[in-house]
Amino acid sequence: MARYTGPVCRLCRREGVKLFLKGDKCMTKCTLERRSTKPGQHGTSRARKESGYSKQLREKQRVRRTYGILERQFVKHFGLAATRPGKTSENLLQILEMRLDNLVYRLGFADSRAQARQLVNHGHFAVNGRKTDIPSFIAKPNDVIVVRDRSKTLEYFKTRAELLSQKGIPTWLSLDINALSGRVVTIPSRADLELPFDEQMVVEYYQR
């Protein structure tokens, strides 16, 4: 399965914002705070005035890299968002948020989306009682995500259970710490998502 395997701090420097790709480590050991220039030999060059296309591209890359999705799959998500009723920009964010790897991250079972993706790939989770190891699986309201019984005996999930009480989860999700399970209460609205994106620019990028 294709995925980005390079240094993730480089991505934050390129986008000029914290993307929190390393989870809690981004709060204490952030390369962007020490080196705010863009990566590469031209990173310290004088900044040029950005064109409209350049701004749209950067915003699209910010969203895509935050969720850890490569271009081909991101285009598929955008195509799905465009076919749904309502605003394409809000539909896109809802699809990204309802991905299984993102839900595992939001529920606190992982410190980053990359870690959540790995946990899902290794088959540690079930959705509505069925083992699901596809990170791009799109959940629906009332779907229940639970750590599988055989995985609950692993030291990782035993430790994670102790930390879940300290994690804050979005209001559109519910969490049962004792059962190591979570439920999608409703599809999140844009107001529920505190994201530093201008998703409308992503729509403009693909519709140019």
PDB file of C-alpha atoms in Angstrom:
ATOM      1  CA  MET A   1       0.000   0.000   0.000  1.00  0.00           C
ATOM      2  CA  ALA A   2       1.458   3.333  -1.062  1.00  0.00           C
ATOM      3  CA  ARG A   3       2.211   5.809   1.699  1.00  0.00           C
ATOM      4  CA  TYR A   4       4.658   8.583   2.517  1.00  0.00           C
ATOM      5  CA  THR A   5       7.730   7.219   4.330  1.00  0.00           C
ATOM      6  CA  GLY A   6       9.960  10.296   4.438  1.00  0.00           C
ATOM      7  CA  PRO A   7      10.633  12.685   7.349  1.00  0.00           C
ATOM      8  CA  VAL A   8       7.303  14.188   8.433  1.00  0.00           C
ATOM      9  CA  CYS A   9       8.832  17.304  10.009  1.00  0.00           C
ATOM     10  CA  ARG A  10       9.884  18.262   6.503  1.00  0.00           C
ATOM     11  CA  LEU A  11       6.219  18.441   5.515  1.00  0.00           C
ATOM     12  CA  CYS A  12       5.415  20.843   8.345  1.00  0.00           C
ATOM     13  CA  ARG A  13       8.301  23.083   7.317  1.00  0.00           C
ATOM     14  CA  ARG A  14       7.132  23.045   3.704  1.00  0.00           C
ATOM     15  CA  GLU A  15       3.599  24.037   4.646  1.00  0.00           C
ATOM     16  CA  GLY A  16       4.746  26.536   7.275  1.00  0.00           C
ATOM     17  CA  VAL A  17       2.309  25.250   9.933  1.00  0.00           C
ATOM     18  CA  LYS A  18       2.187  22.470  12.494  1.00  0.00           C
ATOM     19  CA  LEU A  19       0.391  19.486  11.002  1.00  0.00           C
ATOM     20  CA  PHE A  20       0.789  17.400  14.199  1.00  0.00           C
ATOM     21  CA  LEU A  21       2.007  14.389  12.241  1.00  0.00           C
ATOM     22  CA  LYS A  22       3.892  13.013  15.262  1.00  0.00           C
ATOM     23  CA  GLY A  23       1.129  13.431  17.800  1.00  0.00           C
ATOM     24  CA  ASP A  24       2.188  14.653  21.240  1.00  0.00           C
ATOM     25  CA  LYS A  25       5.835  14.902  20.162  1.00  0.00           C
ATOM     26  CA  CYS A  26       4.873  17.909  18.078  1.00  0.00           C
ATOM     27  CA  MET A  27       4.089  19.779  21.295  1.00  0.00           C
ATOM     28  CA  THR A  28       7.561  19.316  22.787  1.00  0.00           C
ATOM     29  CA  LYS A  29       9.986  18.564  19.945  1.00  0.00           C
ATOM     30  CA  CYS A  30       8.909  20.613  16.969  1.00  0.00           C
ATOM     31  CA  THR A  31      11.436  21.137  14.186  1.00  0.00           C
ATOM     32  CA  LEU A  32       9.319  23.959  12.772  1.00  0.00           C
ATOM     33  CA  GLU A  33       9.916  26.035  15.911  1.00  0.00           C
ATOM     34  CA  ARG A  34      13.695  25.668  15.497  1.00  0.00           C
ATOM     35  CA  ARG A  35      13.846  25.937  11.701  1.00  0.00           C
ATOM     36  CA  SER A  36      10.926  27.828  10.242  1.00  0.00           C
ATOM     37  CA  THR A  37      12.410  28.001   6.726  1.00  0.00           C
ATOM     38  CA  LYS A  38      11.275  25.714   3.936  1.00  0.00           C
ATOM     39  CA  PRO A  39      13.324  22.519   3.474  1.00  0.00           C
ATOM     40  CA  GLY A  40      15.934  22.296   0.720  1.00  0.00           C
ATOM     41  CA  GLN A  41      18.754  24.490  -0.495  1.00  0.00           C
ATOM     42  CA  HIS A  42      16.382  27.270  -1.568  1.00  0.00           C
ATOM     43  CA  GLY A  43      14.491  27.369   1.704  1.00  0.00           C
ATOM     44  CA  THR A  44      16.162  30.575   2.837  1.00  0.00           C
ATOM     45  CA  SER A  45      15.593  32.374  -0.479  1.00  0.00           C
ATOM     46  CA  ARG A  46      13.592  35.573  -0.517  1.00  0.00           C
ATOM     47  CA  ALA A  47       9.880  34.838  -0.454  1.00  0.00           C
ATOM     48  CA  ARG A  48       8.014  35.550  -3.679  1.00  0.00           C
ATOM     49  CA  LYS A  49       4.487  36.821  -3.975  1.00  0.00           C
ATOM     50  CA  GLU A  50       2.149  33.841  -4.166  1.00  0.00           C
ATOM     51  CA  SER A  51      -0.256  33.529  -7.064  1.00  0.00           C
ATOM     52  CA  GLY A  52      -3.860  32.404  -6.599  1.00  0.00           C
ATOM     53  CA  TYR A  53      -2.954  28.959  -7.942  1.00  0.00           C
ATOM     54  CA  SER A  54      -0.033  28.664  -5.532  1.00  0.00           C
ATOM     55  CA  LYS A  55      -2.255  29.475  -2.539  1.00  0.00           C
ATOM     56  CA  GLN A  56      -4.826  26.902  -3.643  1.00  0.00           C
ATOM     57  CA  LEU A  57      -2.129  24.264  -4.114  1.00  0.00           C
ATOM     58  CA  ARG A  58      -0.609  24.889  -0.701  1.00  0.00           C
ATOM     59  CA  GLU A  59      -4.018  24.665   0.983  1.00  0.00           C
ATOM     60  CA  LYS A  60      -4.752  21.380  -0.800  1.00  0.00           C
ATOM     61  CA  GLN A  61      -1.361  19.974   0.211  1.00  0.00           C
ATOM     62  CA  ARG A  62      -1.951  21.062   3.812  1.00  0.00           C
ATOM     63  CA  VAL A  63      -5.235  19.172   4.021  1.00  0.00           C
ATOM     64  CA  ARG A  64      -3.910  16.105   2.234  1.00  0.00           C
ATOM     65  CA  ARG A  65      -0.774  15.836   4.339  1.00  0.00           C
ATOM     66  CA  THR A  66      -2.612  16.415   7.606  1.00  0.00           C
ATOM     67  CA  TYR A  67      -4.777  13.361   6.946  1.00  0.00           C
ATOM     68  CA  GLY A  68      -1.859  11.356   5.512  1.00  0.00           C
ATOM     69  CA  ILE A  69      -3.454  10.673   2.137  1.00  0.00           C
ATOM     70  CA  LEU A  70      -1.699  10.448  -1.208  1.00  0.00           C
ATOM     71  CA  GLU A  71      -2.952  12.418  -4.196  1.00  0.00           C
ATOM     72  CA  ARG A  72      -4.777   9.637  -6.020  1.00  0.00           C
ATOM     73  CA  GLN A  73      -6.946   8.725  -3.045  1.00  0.00           C
ATOM     74  CA  PHE A  74      -7.494  12.361  -2.149  1.00  0.00           C
ATOM     75  CA  VAL A  75      -8.889  12.976  -5.652  1.00  0.00           C
ATOM     76  CA  LYS A  76     -11.292  10.041  -5.145  1.00  0.00           C
ATOM     77  CA  HIS A  77     -12.502  11.561  -1.872  1.00  0.00           C
ATOM     78  CA  PHE A  78     -12.994  14.907  -3.614  1.00  0.00           C
ATOM     79  CA  GLY A  79     -14.980  13.236  -6.409  1.00  0.00           C
ATOM     80  CA  LEU A  80     -17.238  11.592  -3.830  1.00  0.00           C
ATOM     81  CA  ALA A  81     -17.694  14.900  -2.000  1.00  0.00           C
ATOM     82  CA  ALA A  82     -18.667  16.623  -5.249  1.00  0.00           C
ATOM     83  CA  THR A  83     -21.472  14.120  -5.910  1.00  0.00           C
ATOM     84  CA  ARG A  84     -23.082  14.574  -2.486  1.00  0.00           C
ATOM     85  CA  PRO A  85     -25.688  17.265  -1.852  1.00  0.00           C
ATOM     86  CA  GLY A  86     -24.520  20.346  -0.002  1.00  0.00           C
ATOM     87  CA  LYS A  87     -21.216  22.215  -0.032  1.00  0.00           C
ATOM     88  CA  THR A  88     -18.410  20.221  -1.608  1.00  0.00           C
ATOM     89  CA  SER A  89     -15.848  21.726   0.762  1.00  0.00           C
ATOM     90  CA  GLU A  90     -17.751  20.630   3.882  1.00  0.00           C
ATOM     91  CA  ASN A  91     -18.532  17.235   2.368  1.00  0.00           C
ATOM     92  CA  LEU A  92     -14.826  16.679   1.753  1.00  0.00           C
ATOM     93  CA  LEU A  93     -13.883  17.385   5.363  1.00  0.00           C
ATOM     94  CA  GLN A  94     -16.673  15.112   6.592  1.00  0.00           C
ATOM     95  CA  ILE A  95     -15.434  12.257   4.408  1.00  0.00           C
ATOM     96  CA  LEU A  96     -11.879  12.724   5.675  1.00  0.00           C
ATOM     97  CA  GLU A  97     -13.047  12.836   9.283  1.00  0.00           C
ATOM     98  CA  MET A  98     -15.182   9.703   8.878  1.00  0.00           C
ATOM     99  CA  ARG A  99     -12.280   7.585   7.622  1.00  0.00           C
ATOM    100  CA  LEU A 100     -11.542   4.722   9.987  1.00  0.00           C
ATOM    101  CA  ASP A 101      -7.918   5.716  10.586  1.00  0.00           C
ATOM    102  CA  ASN A 102      -8.994   9.251  11.515  1.00  0.00           C
ATOM    103  CA  LEU A 103     -11.721   7.967  13.859  1.00  0.00           C
ATOM    104  CA  VAL A 104      -9.210   5.718  15.643  1.00  0.00           C
ATOM    105  CA  TYR A 105      -7.014   8.802  16.094  1.00  0.00           C
ATOM    106  CA  ARG A 106      -9.892  11.038  17.220  1.00  0.00           C
ATOM    107  CA  LEU A 107     -11.035   8.450  19.790  1.00  0.00           C
ATOM    108  CA  GLY A 108      -7.567   8.462  21.350  1.00  0.00           C
ATOM    109  CA  PHE A 109      -6.484   4.943  20.418  1.00  0.00           C
ATOM    110  CA  ALA A 110      -3.451   6.398  18.621  1.00  0.00           C
ATOM    111  CA  ASP A 111      -1.255   9.480  19.024  1.00  0.00           C
ATOM    112  CA  SER A 112      -1.217  10.316  15.316  1.00  0.00           C
ATOM    113  CA  ARG A 113      -3.096   9.437  12.166  1.00  0.00           C
ATOM    114  CA  ALA A 114      -0.070   7.542  10.856  1.00  0.00           C
ATOM    115  CA  GLN A 115      -0.040   5.385  13.985  1.00  0.00           C
ATOM    116  CA  ALA A 116      -3.811   4.878  13.692  1.00  0.00           C
ATOM    117  CA  ARG A 117      -3.403   3.797  10.087  1.00  0.00           C
ATOM    118  CA  GLN A 118      -0.855   1.178  11.136  1.00  0.00           C
ATOM    119  CA  LEU A 119      -3.096  -0.148  13.919  1.00  0.00           C
ATOM    120  CA  VAL A 120      -5.992  -0.490  11.487  1.00  0.00           C
ATOM    121  CA  ASN A 121      -3.797  -2.195   8.893  1.00  0.00           C
ATOM    122  CA  HIS A 122      -2.715  -4.755  11.502  1.00  0.00           C
ATOM    123  CA  GLY A 123      -6.327  -5.719  12.124  1.00  0.00           C
ATOM    124  CA  HIS A 124      -6.755  -4.495  15.706  1.00  0.00           C
ATOM    125  CA  PHE A 125     -10.218  -2.979  15.139  1.00  0.00           C
ATOM    126  CA  ALA A 126     -13.709  -4.137  14.265  1.00  0.00           C
ATOM    127  CA  VAL A 127     -16.575  -2.014  12.960  1.00  0.00           C
ATOM    128  CA  ASN A 128     -20.037  -3.178  13.951  1.00  0.00           C
ATOM    129  CA  GLY A 129     -18.585  -6.535  14.989  1.00  0.00           C
ATOM    130  CA  ARG A 130     -16.655  -7.171  11.764  1.00  0.00           C
ATOM    131  CA  LYS A 131     -12.876  -7.014  11.525  1.00  0.00           C
ATOM    132  CA  THR A 132     -11.948  -4.021   9.379  1.00  0.00           C
ATOM    133  CA  ASP A 133      -8.355  -3.447   8.326  1.00  0.00           C
ATOM    134  CA  ILE A 134      -8.924  -0.805   5.636  1.00  0.00           C
ATOM    135  CA  PRO A 135      -7.874   2.672   6.851  1.00  0.00           C
ATOM    136  CA  SER A 136      -9.947   4.400   4.140  1.00  0.00           C
ATOM    137  CA  PHE A 137     -13.181   2.712   5.269  1.00  0.00           C
ATOM    138  CA  ILE A 138     -15.828   5.459   5.568  1.00  0.00           C
ATOM    139  CA  ALA A 139     -17.934   5.072   8.702  1.00  0.00           C
ATOM    140  CA  LYS A 140     -21.533   6.192   9.158  1.00  0.00           C
ATOM    141  CA  PRO A 141     -23.513   7.527  12.136  1.00  0.00           C
ATOM    142  CA  ASN A 142     -24.115   4.867  14.822  1.00  0.00           C
ATOM    143  CA  ASP A 143     -21.194   2.740  13.612  1.00  0.00           C
ATOM    144  CA  VAL A 144     -19.292   1.231  16.548  1.00  0.00           C
ATOM    145  CA  ILE A 145     -15.491   0.946  16.420  1.00  0.00           C
ATOM    146  CA  VAL A 146     -14.063  -1.463  18.980  1.00  0.00           C
ATOM    147  CA  VAL A 147     -10.668  -2.952  19.764  1.00  0.00           C
ATOM    148  CA  ARG A 148     -10.858  -6.658  18.972  1.00  0.00           C
ATOM    149  CA  ASP A 149     -10.817  -9.069  21.919  1.00  0.00           C
ATOM    150  CA  ARG A 150      -7.459 -10.628  21.107  1.00  0.00           C
ATOM    151  CA  SER A 151      -5.894  -7.180  20.750  1.00  0.00           C
ATOM    152  CA  LYS A 152      -7.113  -6.043  24.170  1.00  0.00           C
ATOM    153  CA  THR A 153      -4.566  -8.367  25.788  1.00  0.00           C
ATOM    154  CA  LEU A 154      -1.656  -6.544  24.134  1.00  0.00           C
ATOM    155  CA  GLU A 155       0.438  -4.302  26.354  1.00  0.00           C
ATOM    156  CA  TYR A 156      -0.134  -1.362  24.012  1.00  0.00           C
ATOM    157  CA  PHE A 157      -3.902  -1.359  24.519  1.00  0.00           C
ATOM    158  CA  LYS A 158      -3.609  -2.026  28.255  1.00  0.00           C
ATOM    159  CA  THR A 159      -1.496   1.126  28.553  1.00  0.00           C
ATOM    160  CA  ARG A 160      -3.745   3.011  26.166  1.00  0.00           C
ATOM    161  CA  ALA A 161      -6.808   2.230  28.295  1.00  0.00           C
ATOM    162  CA  GLU A 162      -5.159   4.038  31.214  1.00  0.00           C
ATOM    163  CA  LEU A 163      -4.484   7.113  29.057  1.00  0.00           C
ATOM    164  CA  LEU A 164      -7.892   7.418  27.417  1.00  0.00           C
ATOM    165  CA  SER A 165      -9.423   9.209  30.393  1.00  0.00           C
ATOM    166  CA  GLN A 166      -6.931  12.034  29.807  1.00  0.00           C
ATOM    167  CA  LYS A 167      -7.807  12.373  26.135  1.00  0.00           C
ATOM    168  CA  GLY A 168     -10.481  14.752  24.953  1.00  0.00           C
ATOM    169  CA  ILE A 169     -12.703  13.512  22.146  1.00  0.00           C
ATOM    170  CA  PRO A 170     -14.981  15.461  19.787  1.00  0.00           C
ATOM    171  CA  THR A 171     -18.637  15.891  20.709  1.00  0.00           C
ATOM    172  CA  TRP A 172     -19.736  13.992  17.603  1.00  0.00           C
ATOM    173  CA  LEU A 173     -18.091  10.827  18.961  1.00  0.00           C
ATOM    174  CA  SER A 174     -18.673   8.828  22.139  1.00  0.00           C
ATOM    175  CA  LEU A 175     -16.142   6.639  23.938  1.00  0.00           C
ATOM    176  CA  ASP A 176     -16.501   3.662  26.283  1.00  0.00           C
ATOM    177  CA  ILE A 177     -13.132   3.347  27.991  1.00  0.00           C
ATOM    178  CA  ASN A 178     -13.911   0.054  29.742  1.00  0.00           C
ATOM    179  CA  ALA A 179     -14.981  -1.624  26.507  1.00  0.00           C
ATOM    180  CA  LEU A 180     -12.279   0.123  24.438  1.00  0.00           C
ATOM    181  CA  SER A 181     -14.913   1.118  21.936  1.00  0.00           C
ATOM    182  CA  GLY A 182     -16.242   4.262  20.339  1.00  0.00           C
ATOM    183  CA  ARG A 183     -19.358   5.226  18.432  1.00  0.00           C
ATOM    184  CA  VAL A 184     -20.023   7.766  15.717  1.00  0.00           C
ATOM    185  CA  VAL A 185     -22.855   9.851  17.153  1.00  0.00           C
ATOM    186  CA  THR A 186     -23.367  12.028  14.093  1.00  0.00           C
ATOM    187  CA  ILE A 187     -21.614  13.374  11.027  1.00  0.00           C
ATOM    188  CA  PRO A 188     -19.535  16.373  12.117  1.00  0.00           C
ATOM    189  CA  SER A 189     -20.427  19.841  10.868  1.00  0.00           C
ATOM    190  CA  ARG A 190     -17.766  22.397   9.944  1.00  0.00           C
ATOM    191  CA  ALA A 191     -18.341  24.138  13.282  1.00  0.00           C
ATOM    192  CA  ASP A 192     -17.373  20.898  15.082  1.00  0.00           C
ATOM    193  CA  LEU A 193     -14.009  20.739  13.343  1.00  0.00           C
ATOM    194  CA  GLU A 194     -11.309  23.080  14.614  1.00  0.00           C
ATOM    195  CA  LEU A 195      -9.075  22.817  11.572  1.00  0.00           C
ATOM    196  CA  PRO A 196      -6.717  25.528  10.258  1.00  0.00           C
ATOM    197  CA  PHE A 197      -7.854  25.033   6.664  1.00  0.00           C
ATOM    198  CA  ASP A 198      -9.645  27.044   4.039  1.00  0.00           C
ATOM    199  CA  GLU A 199     -11.229  24.027   2.378  1.00  0.00           C
ATOM    200  CA  GLN A 200     -12.977  26.214  -0.198  1.00  0.00           C
ATOM    201  CA  MET A 201      -9.570  26.851  -1.774  1.00  0.00           C
ATOM    202  CA  VAL A 202      -9.199  23.084  -2.228  1.00  0.00           C
ATOM    203  CA  VAL A 203     -12.459  23.072  -4.184  1.00  0.00           C
ATOM    204  CA  GLU A 204     -11.225  25.990  -6.283  1.00  0.00           C
ATOM    205  CA  TYR A 205      -7.980  24.128  -6.970  1.00  0.00           C
ATOM    206  CA  TYR A 206      -9.747  21.097  -8.437  1.00  0.00           C
ATOM    207  CA  GLN A 207     -12.366  23.150 -10.280  1.00  0.00           C
ATOM    208  CA  ARG A 208      -9.943  25.566 -11.898  1.00  0.00           C
TER     209      ARG A 208
END
